[in-house]
Structures are given as C-alpha cells and as structure tokens.
mmCIF file of C-alpha atoms in Angstrom:
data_model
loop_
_atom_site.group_PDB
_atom_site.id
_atom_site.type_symbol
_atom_site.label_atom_id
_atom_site.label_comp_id
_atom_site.label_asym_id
_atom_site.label_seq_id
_atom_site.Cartn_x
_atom_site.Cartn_y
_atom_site.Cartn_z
ATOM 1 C CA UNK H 1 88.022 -64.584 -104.331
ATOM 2 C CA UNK H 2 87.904 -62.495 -107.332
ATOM 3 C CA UNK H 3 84.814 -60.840 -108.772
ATOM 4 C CA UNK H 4 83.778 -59.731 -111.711
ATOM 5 C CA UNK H 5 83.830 -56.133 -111.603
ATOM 6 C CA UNK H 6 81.032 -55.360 -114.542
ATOM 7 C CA UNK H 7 77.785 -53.784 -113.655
ATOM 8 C CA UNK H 8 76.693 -54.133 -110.080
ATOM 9 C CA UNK H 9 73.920 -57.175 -109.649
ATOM 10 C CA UNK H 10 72.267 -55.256 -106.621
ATOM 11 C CA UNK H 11 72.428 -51.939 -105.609
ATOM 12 C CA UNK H 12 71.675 -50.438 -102.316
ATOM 13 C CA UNK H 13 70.817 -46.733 -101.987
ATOM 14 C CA UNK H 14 69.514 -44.916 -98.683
ATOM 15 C CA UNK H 15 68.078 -48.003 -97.336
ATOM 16 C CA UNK H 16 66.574 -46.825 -93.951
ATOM 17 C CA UNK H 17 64.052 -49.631 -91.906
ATOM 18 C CA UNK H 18 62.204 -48.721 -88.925
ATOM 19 C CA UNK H 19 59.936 -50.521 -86.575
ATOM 20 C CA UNK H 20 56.380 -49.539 -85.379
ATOM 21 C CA UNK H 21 56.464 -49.935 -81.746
ATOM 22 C CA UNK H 22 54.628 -49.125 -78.287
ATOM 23 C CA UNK H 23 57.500 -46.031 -78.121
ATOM 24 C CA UNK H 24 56.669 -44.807 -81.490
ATOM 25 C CA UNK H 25 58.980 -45.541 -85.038
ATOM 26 C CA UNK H 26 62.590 -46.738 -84.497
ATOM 27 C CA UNK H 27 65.152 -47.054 -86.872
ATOM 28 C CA UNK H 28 66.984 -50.042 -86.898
ATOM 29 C CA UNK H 29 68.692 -49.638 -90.306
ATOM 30 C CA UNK H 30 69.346 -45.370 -90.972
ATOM 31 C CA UNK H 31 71.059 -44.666 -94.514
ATOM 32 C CA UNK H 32 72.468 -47.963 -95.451
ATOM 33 C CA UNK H 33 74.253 -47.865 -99.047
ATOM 34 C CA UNK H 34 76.673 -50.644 -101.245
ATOM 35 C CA UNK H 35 76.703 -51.777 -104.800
ATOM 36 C CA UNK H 36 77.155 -56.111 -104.512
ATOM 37 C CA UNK H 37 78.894 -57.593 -108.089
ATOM 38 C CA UNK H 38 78.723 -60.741 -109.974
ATOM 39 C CA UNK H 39 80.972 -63.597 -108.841
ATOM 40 C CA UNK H 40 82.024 -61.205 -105.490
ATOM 41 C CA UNK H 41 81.085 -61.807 -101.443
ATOM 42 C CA UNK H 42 80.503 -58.991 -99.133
ATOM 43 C CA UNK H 43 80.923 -59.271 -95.514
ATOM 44 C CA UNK H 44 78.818 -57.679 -93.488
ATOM 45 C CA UNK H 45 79.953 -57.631 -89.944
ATOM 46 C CA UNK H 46 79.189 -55.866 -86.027
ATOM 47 C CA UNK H 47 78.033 -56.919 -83.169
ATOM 48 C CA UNK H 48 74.557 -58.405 -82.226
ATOM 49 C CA UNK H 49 71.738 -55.312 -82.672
ATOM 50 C CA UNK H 50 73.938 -53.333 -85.496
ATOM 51 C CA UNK H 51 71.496 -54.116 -87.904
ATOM 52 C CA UNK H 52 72.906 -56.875 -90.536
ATOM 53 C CA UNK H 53 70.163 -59.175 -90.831
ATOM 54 C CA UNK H 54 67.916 -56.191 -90.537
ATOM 55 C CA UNK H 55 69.292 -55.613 -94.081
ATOM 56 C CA UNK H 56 69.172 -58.521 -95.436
ATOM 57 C CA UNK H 57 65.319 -59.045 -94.569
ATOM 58 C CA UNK H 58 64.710 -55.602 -96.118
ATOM 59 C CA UNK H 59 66.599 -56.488 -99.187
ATOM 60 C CA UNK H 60 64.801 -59.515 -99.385
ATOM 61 C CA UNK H 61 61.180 -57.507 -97.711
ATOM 62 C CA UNK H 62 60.555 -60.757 -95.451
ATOM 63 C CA UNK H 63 60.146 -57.925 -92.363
ATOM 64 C CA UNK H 64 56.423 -57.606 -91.299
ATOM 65 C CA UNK H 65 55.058 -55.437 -93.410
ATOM 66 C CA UNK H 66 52.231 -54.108 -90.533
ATOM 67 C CA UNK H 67 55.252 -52.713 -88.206
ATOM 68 C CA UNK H 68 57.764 -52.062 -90.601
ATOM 69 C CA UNK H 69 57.902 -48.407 -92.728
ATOM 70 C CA UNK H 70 60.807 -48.179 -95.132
ATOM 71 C CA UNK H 71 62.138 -44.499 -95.696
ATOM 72 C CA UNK H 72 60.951 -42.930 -98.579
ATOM 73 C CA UNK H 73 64.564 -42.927 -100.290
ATOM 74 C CA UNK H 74 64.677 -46.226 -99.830
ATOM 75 C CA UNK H 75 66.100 -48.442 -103.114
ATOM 76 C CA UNK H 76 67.209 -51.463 -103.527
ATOM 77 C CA UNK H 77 67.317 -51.933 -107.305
ATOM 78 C CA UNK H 78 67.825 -55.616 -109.413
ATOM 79 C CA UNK H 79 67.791 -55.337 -112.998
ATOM 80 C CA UNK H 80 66.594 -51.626 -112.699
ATOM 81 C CA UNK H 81 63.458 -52.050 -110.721
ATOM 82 C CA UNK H 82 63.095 -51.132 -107.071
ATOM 83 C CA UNK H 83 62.087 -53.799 -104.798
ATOM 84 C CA UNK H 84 62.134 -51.768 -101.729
ATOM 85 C CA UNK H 85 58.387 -50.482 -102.912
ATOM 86 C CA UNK H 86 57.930 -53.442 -105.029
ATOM 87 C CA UNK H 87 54.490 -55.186 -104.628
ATOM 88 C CA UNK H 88 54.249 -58.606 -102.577
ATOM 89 C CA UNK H 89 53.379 -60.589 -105.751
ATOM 90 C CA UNK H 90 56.793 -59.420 -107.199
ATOM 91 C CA UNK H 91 58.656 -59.986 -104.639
ATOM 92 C CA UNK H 92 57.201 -63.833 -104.512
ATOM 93 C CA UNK H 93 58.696 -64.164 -108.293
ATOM 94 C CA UNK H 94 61.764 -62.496 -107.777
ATOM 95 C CA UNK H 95 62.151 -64.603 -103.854
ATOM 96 C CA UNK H 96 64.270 -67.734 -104.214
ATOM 97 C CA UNK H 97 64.690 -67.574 -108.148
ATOM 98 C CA UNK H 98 66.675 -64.439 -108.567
ATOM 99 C CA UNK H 99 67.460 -63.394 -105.011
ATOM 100 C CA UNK H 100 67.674 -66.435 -101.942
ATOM 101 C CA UNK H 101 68.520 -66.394 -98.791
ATOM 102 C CA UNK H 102 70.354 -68.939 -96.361
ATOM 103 C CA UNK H 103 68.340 -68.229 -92.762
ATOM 104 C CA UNK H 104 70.578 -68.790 -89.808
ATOM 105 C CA UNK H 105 68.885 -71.356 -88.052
ATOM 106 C CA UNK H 106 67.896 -74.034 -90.367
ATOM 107 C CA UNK H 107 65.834 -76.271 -87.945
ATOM 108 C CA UNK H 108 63.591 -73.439 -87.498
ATOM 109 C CA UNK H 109 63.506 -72.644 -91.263
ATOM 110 C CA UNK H 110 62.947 -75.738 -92.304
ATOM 111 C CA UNK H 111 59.180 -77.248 -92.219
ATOM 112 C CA UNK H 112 59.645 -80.608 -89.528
ATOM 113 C CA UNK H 113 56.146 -82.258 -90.998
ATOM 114 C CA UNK H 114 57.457 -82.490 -94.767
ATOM 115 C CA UNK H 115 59.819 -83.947 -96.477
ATOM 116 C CA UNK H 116 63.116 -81.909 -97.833
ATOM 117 C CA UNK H 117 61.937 -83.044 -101.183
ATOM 118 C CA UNK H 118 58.687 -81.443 -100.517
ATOM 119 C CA UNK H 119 60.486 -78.578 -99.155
ATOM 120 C CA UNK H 120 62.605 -78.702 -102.527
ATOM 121 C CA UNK H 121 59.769 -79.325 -104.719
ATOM 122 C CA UNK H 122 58.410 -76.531 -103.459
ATOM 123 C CA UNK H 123 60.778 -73.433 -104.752
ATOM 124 C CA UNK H 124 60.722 -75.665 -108.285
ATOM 125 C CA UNK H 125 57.229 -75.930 -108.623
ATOM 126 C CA UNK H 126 56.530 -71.858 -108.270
ATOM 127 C CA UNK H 127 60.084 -70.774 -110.232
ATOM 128 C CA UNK H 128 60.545 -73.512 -112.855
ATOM 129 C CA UNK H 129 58.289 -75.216 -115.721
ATOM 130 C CA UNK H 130 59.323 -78.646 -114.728
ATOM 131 C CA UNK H 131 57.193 -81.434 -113.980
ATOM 132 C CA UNK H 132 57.309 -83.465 -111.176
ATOM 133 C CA UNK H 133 59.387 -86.035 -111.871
ATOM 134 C CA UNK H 134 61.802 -83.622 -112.978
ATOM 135 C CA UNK H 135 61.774 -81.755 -110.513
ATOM 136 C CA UNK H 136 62.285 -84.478 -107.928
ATOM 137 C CA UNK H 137 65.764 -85.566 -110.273
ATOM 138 C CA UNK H 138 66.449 -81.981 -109.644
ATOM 139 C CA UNK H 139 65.897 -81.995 -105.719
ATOM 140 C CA UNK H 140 67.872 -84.850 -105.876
ATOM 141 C CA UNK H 141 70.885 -83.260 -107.749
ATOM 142 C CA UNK H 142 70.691 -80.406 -105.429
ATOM 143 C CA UNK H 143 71.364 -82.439 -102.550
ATOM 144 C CA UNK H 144 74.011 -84.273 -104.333
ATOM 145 C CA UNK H 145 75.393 -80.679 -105.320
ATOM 146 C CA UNK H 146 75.734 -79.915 -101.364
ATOM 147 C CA UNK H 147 77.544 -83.231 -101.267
ATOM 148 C CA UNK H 148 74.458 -85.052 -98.724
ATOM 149 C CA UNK H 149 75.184 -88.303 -99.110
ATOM 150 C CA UNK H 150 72.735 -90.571 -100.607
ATOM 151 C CA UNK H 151 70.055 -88.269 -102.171
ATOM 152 C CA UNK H 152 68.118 -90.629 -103.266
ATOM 153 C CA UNK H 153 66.995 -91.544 -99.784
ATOM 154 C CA UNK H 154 67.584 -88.203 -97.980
ATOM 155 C CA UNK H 155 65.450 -86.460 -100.343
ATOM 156 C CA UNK H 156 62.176 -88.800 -98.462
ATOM 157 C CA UNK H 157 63.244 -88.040 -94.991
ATOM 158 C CA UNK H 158 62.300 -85.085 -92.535
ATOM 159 C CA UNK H 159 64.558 -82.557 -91.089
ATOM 160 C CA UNK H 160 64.536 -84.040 -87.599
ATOM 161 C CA UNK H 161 66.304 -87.236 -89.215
ATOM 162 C CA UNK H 162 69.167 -84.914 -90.799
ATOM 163 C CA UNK H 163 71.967 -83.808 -88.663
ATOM 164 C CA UNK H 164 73.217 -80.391 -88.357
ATOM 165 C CA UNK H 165 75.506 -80.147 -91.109
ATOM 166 C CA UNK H 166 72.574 -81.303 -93.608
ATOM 167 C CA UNK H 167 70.169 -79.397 -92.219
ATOM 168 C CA UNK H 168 72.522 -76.441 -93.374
ATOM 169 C CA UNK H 169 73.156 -78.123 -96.299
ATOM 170 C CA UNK H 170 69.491 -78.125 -97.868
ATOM 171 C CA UNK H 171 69.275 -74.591 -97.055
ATOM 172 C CA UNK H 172 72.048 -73.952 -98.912
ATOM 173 C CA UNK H 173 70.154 -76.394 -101.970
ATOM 174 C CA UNK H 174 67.279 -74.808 -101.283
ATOM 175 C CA UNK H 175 68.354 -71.257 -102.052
ATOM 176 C CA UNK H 176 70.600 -72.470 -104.943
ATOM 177 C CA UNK H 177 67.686 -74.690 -106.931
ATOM 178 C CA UNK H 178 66.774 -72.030 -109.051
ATOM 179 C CA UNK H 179 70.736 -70.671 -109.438
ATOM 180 C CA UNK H 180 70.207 -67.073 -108.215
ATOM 181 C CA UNK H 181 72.230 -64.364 -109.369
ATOM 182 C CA UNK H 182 72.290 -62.899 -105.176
ATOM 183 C CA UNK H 183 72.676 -65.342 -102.396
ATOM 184 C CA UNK H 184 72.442 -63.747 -99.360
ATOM 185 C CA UNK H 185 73.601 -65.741 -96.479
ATOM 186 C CA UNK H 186 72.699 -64.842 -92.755
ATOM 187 C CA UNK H 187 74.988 -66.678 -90.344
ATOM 188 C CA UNK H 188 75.177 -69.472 -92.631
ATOM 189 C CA UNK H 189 77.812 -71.495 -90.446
ATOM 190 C CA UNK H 190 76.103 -70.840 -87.032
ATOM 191 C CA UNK H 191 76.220 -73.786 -84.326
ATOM 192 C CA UNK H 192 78.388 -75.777 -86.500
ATOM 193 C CA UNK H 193 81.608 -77.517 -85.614
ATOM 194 C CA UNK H 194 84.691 -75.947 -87.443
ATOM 195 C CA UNK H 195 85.081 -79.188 -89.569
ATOM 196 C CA UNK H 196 81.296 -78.772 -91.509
ATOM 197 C CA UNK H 197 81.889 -74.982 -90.963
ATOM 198 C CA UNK H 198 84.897 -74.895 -93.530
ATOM 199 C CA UNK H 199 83.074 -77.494 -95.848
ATOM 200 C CA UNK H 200 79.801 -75.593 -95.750
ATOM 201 C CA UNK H 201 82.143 -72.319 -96.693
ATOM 202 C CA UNK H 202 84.116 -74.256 -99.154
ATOM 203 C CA UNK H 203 81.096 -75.243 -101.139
ATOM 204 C CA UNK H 204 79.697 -71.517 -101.506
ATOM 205 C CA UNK H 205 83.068 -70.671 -102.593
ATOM 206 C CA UNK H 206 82.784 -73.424 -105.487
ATOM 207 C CA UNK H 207 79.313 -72.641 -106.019
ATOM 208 C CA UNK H 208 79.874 -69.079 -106.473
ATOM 209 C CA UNK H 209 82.672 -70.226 -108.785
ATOM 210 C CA UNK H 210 80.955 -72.432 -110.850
ATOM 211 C CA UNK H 211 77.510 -69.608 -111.124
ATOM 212 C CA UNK H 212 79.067 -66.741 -110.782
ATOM 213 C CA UNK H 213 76.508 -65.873 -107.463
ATOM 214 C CA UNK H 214 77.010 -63.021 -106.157
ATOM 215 C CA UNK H 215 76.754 -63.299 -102.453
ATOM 216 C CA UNK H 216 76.137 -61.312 -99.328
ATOM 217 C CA UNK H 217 77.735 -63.063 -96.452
ATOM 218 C CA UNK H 218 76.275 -61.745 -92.500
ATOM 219 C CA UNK H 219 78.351 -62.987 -89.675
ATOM 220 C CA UNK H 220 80.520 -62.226 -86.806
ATOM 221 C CA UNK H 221 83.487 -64.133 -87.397
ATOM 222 C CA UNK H 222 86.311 -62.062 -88.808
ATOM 223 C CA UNK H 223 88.622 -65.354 -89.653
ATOM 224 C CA UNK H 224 85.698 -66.363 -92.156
ATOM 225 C CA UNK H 225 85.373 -63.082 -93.440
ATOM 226 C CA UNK H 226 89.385 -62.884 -94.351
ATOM 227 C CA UNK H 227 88.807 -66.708 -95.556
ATOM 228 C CA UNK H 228 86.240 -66.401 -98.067
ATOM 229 C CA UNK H 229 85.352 -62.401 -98.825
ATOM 230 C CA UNK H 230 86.042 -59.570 -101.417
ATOM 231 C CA UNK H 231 84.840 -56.719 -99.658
ATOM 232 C CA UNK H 232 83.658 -56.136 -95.885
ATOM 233 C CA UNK H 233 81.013 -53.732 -94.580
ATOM 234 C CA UNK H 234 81.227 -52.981 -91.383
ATOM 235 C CA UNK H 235 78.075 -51.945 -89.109
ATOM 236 C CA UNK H 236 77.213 -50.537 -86.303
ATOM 237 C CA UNK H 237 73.912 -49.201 -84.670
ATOM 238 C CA UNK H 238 71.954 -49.421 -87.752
ATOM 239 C CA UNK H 239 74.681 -47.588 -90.171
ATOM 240 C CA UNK H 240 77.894 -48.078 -92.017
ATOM 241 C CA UNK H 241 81.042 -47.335 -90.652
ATOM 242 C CA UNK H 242 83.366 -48.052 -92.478
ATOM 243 C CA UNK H 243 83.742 -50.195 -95.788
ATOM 244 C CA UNK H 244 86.528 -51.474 -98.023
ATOM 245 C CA UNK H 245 88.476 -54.468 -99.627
ATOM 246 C CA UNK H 246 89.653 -57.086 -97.107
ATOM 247 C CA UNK H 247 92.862 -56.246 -97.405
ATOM 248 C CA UNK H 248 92.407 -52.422 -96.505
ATOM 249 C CA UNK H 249 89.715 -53.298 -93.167
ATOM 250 C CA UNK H 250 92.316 -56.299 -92.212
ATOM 251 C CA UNK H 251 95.694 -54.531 -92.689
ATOM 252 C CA UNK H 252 94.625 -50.679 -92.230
ATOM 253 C CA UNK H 253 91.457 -50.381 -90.317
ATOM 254 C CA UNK H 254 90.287 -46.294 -90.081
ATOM 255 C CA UNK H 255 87.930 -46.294 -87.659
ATOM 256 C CA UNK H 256 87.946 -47.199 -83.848
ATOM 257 C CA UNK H 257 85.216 -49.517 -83.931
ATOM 258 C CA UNK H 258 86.944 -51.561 -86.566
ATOM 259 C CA UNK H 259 90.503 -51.497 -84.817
ATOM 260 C CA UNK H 260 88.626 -52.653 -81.790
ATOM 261 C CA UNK H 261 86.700 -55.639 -83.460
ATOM 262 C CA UNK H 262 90.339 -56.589 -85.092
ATOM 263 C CA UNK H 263 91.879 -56.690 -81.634
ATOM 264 C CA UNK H 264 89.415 -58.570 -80.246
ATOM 265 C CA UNK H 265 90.351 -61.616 -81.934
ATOM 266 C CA UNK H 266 92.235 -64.412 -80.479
ATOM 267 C CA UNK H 267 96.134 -64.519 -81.213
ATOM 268 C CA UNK H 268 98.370 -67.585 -81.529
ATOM 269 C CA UNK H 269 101.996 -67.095 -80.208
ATOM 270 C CA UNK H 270 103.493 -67.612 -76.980
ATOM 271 C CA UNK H 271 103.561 -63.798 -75.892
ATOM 272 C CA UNK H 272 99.586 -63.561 -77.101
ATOM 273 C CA UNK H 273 98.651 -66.117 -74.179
ATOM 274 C CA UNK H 274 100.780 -64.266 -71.968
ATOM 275 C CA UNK H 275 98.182 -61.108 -72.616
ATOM 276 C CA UNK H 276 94.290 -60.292 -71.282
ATOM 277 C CA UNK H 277 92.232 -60.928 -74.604
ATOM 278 C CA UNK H 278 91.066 -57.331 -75.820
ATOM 279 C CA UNK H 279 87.590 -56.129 -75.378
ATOM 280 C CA UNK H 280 84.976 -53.422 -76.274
ATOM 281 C CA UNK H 281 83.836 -51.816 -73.196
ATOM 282 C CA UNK H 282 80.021 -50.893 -72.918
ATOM 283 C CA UNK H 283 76.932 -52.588 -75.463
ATOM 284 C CA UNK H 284 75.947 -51.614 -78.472
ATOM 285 C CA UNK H 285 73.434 -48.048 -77.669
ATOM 286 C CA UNK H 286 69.872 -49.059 -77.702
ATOM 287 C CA UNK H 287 67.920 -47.403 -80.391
ATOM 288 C CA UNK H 288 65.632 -45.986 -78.442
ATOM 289 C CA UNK H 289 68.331 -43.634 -77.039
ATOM 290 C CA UNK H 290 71.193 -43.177 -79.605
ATOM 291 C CA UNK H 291 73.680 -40.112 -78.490
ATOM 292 C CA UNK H 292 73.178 -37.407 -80.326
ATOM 293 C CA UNK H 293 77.184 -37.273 -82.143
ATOM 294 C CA UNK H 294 79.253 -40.303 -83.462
ATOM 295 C CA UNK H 295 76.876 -43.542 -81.978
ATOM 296 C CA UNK H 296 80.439 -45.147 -81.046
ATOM 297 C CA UNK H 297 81.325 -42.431 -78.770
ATOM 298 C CA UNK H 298 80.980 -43.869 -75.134
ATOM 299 C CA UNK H 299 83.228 -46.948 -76.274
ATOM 300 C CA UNK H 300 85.857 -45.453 -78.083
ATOM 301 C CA UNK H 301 89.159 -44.683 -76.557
ATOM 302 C CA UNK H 302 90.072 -41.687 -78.972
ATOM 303 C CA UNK H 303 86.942 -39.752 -78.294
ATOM 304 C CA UNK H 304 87.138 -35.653 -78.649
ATOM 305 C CA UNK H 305 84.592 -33.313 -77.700
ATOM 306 C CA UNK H 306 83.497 -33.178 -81.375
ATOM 307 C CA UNK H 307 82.382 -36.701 -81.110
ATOM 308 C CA UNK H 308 80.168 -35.764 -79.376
ATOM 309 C CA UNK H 309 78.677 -32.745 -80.362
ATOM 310 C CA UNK H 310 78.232 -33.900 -84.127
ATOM 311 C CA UNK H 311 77.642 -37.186 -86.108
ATOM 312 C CA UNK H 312 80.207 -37.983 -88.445
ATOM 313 C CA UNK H 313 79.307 -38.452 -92.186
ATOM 314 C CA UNK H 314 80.556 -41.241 -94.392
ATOM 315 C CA UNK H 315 83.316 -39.680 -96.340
ATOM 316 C CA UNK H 316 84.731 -41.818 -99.101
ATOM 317 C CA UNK H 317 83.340 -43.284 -102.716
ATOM 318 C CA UNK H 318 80.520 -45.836 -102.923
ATOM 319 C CA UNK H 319 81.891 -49.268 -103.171
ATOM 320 C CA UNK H 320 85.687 -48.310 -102.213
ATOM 321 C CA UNK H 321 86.841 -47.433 -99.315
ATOM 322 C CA UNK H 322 84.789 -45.652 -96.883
ATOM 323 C CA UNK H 323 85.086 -44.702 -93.064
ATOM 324 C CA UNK H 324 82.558 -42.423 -90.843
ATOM 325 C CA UNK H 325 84.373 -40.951 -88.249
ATOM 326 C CA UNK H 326 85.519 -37.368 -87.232
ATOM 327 C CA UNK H 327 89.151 -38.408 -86.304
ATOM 328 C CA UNK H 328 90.387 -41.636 -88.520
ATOM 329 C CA UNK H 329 93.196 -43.695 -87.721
ATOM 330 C CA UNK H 330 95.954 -43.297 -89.825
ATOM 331 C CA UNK H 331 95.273 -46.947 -91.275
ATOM 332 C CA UNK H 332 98.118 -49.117 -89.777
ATOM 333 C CA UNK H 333 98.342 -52.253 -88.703
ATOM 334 C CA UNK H 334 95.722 -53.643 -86.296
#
C-alpha cells in the first residue's frame, strides 16, 4: 500500500458545492481540501449525506451544471490547470482518459440496449487513435484484465446477461481502458458478496500496482479502508474532520466522530458478543439547518459549551494529519 510520495497527481483546494433549490443555495460540500499521489488510495469515509460522492462528482464536474454553483475558491488542479472552472469540452477530454470514475451502481451506469463492447468501444473511440479492430482486441484485453472469463464472447453480450460481479467488473475496464493517472471509485464493492468484494479490491490493488493509479476510494466500510488504503479522509456534513495515515485514524483517532465510527464496528471475541454493538445517536444534521458551532455537536458525548458557540477550524498540515475539533482526544486506542 505504498505510494509514491513525488508531486501530488490531484490537488484539492477550497472545494465548496452547493445546490440551487426551492429553499435557496445549500452547501453540500463547504471547504473541502487534500493533495491525492501517484501509486496511493485515499479513503474517504462518513455516513450517508456527509458529502463523499458529492466530491467526487465535483472533481469529476458530472453534477448538473443548471443547479449546481461551485464557490469561487474552488480548485481542483491536474497538471496545473483548474478543472473546477474548466469548460465542458475539457472536461470531455480529460473524463475517462486522465481522470475515471467507478459509479456505484453499475446496472444503472451501464447502457442495457448495447453491448459492453460498444460500451468499451466507446471511451476508445473519443480518447485513443485506434481503429476499430483494435480497439475491439483492446475491449477484449480489458475484460480479460478484470479477469471476465471468456472475453471473446462477453465482449457481444448486454449487461442484463452479466452477473453482478461482471457488471462491476467492466466498470472497473471501463474506467481503466485509457490507464488514468486518478481512478476515483464511488462504492465500488456495493451489493456484492464478500467473496467478489475482496477480488474486485484485490484487482485495483494490482492494477494500481502495475499503473501506478492513483485512486480515490468512497465507501463506508472501515475493514476495506484498513485493507486496501494509504490515507483516510474522514467527512462529515459536507467538511473534513479529520484526516491522516491509516495507521494514525485506526490506532489514534482525535476526534469524536471518528472514535465513534471506529466503535461502531463489529468485534470478534467471546466478551464482544457478550456487549450491545455501539452506535451514533441522532442523523447526520440536514443542511438546511446546520447548528451554528461544531456540526457534530448534538451527537457527541464530550460536548462543552464552546461546541457550541463556535465552529472548530481544521488545525493540522495539508496532507498529514489533521483533526477539526475544539477538544481532541488524546489519540489512543479506539
């Protein structure tokens, strides 16, 4: 899981999303910073509504562009440029050849009236100078790549005839047919047994070997983010809360919200199954009506009255280890 610490691939600065809506402008991602490397994976975890794939479909400006107004700070920068104020016919070159995306739900992502080669084919024919015959060899090493069986016939059939697993599985070729120096993978692993789930993670992990992708990993499982991850951003409400190497979020988590999420996970051991399973109490605050101090406030058990009379700033460096909170924990043990 090492990664090449050089010059960051992507960097994030000040990223802030809102939303038109009946109610007026809200924000669903407020201030949202990280550098992402070559050959590394960043885990971005939180609850449903904290704003993770919100990011990614900023990053990637696949948000509707009628409702959505990006703050005026806003950068995400790839080999110097800004694409958060990039125009739509950049964005089309720099989609799915130098930044992809795996979508969560691949039956809905994937076309059901063509063909996966088509759907292949497709990415090729707008990124790459090939012609069609090799580009259909290529579709068909793709496939083989993501270890489908039988290319050769799969490529011809429809996603309706491919079973979970595969569906997955050409997403993943379909992001990687160009080799992209950012993968950015929302959920990648969703609705899939734990058997395909550790093969599906396996192969990014040899992909990312073998290209040296960087890679952006969304999800809400914590054992998958210890598995396969570098670093681990963690978000809630539409901002960072605290950020740092897997190690340091697994082994000395700083703020409540992480402790809590670290708890909540399922222990092995006769004396865990003897225990009530730890939860978060309350939802995640609607953004309509965030408190006006720390946005974790009515959920965390060490709240002071400074919590919530102020919001907290992020105190720590860029890309090390960073926590936004008034009153840290001291870092041990979850």
């Amino acid at each position: 899981m090492s990664a090449t610490r050089t010059k960051a691939v992507l960097e994030v600065r000040h990223l802030t999303t809102g939303f038109k809506t009946d109610r007026g402008v809200v924000t669903a991602v407020d201030d949202v910073s990280f550098d992402l490397y070559p050959g590394e994976t960043l885990g971005v975890v939180g609850e449903s509504g904290c704003g993770k794939t919100v990011t990614s479909k900023s990053i990637m400006r696949l948000l509707p562009e009628h409702l959505t107004i990006y703050g005026p700070a806003s950068e995400v920068r790839f080999e110097g440029e800004n694409l958060a104020f990039a125009s739509e016919e950049r964005m089309r070159r720099v989609r799915g050849d130098k930044v992809a995306m795996i979508f969560q739900e691949p039956m809905t992502s994937l076309n059901p009236v063509f063909t996966v080669g088509w759907q292949l084919d497709e990415a090729l024919r707008y990124h790459t100078d090939l012609d069609a015959r090799g580009r259909r060899q290529r579709a068909i090493e793709m496939l083989r790549l993501v270890e489908i069986p039988e290319p050769e016939r799969r490529v011809d059939e429809y996603p309706h005839q491919l079973s979970g697993g595969m569906r997955q599985r050409v997403m993943i070729a379909m992001a990687l047919c160009c080799e992209p120096d950012v993968l950015i993978a929302d959920e990648p692993t969703t609705a899939l047994d734990v058997t395909i789930q550790a093969q599906i993670l396996q192969l990014m992990a040899n992909l990312k070997e073998r290209l040296s992708t960087a890679i952006m990993l969304i999800t809400h499982d914590l054992g998958v983010v210890a598995q396969v991850c570098d670093r681990v951003l963690v978000m809630y409400a539409g901002r960072v809360i605290e950020s740092g190497t897997v190690a340091e979020i697994f082994h000395a988590p700083r703020h409540p919200y992480t402790r809590a999420l670290l708890d909540s996970i399922p222990k092995s051991g006769a004396r865990a199954h003897k225990k009530r399973l730890p939860t978060i109490p309350g939802i995640v605050p609607s953004l309509f009506e965030l408190p006006a101090g720390c946005r974790f406030q009515d959920r965390c058990a060490y709240k002071e009255r400074r919590c919530v009379d102020a919001e907290p700033g992020l105190e720590g460096a860029l890309g090390g280890r960073q926590v936004r909170c008034h009153f840290p924990l001291d870092g041990g043990a979850a």
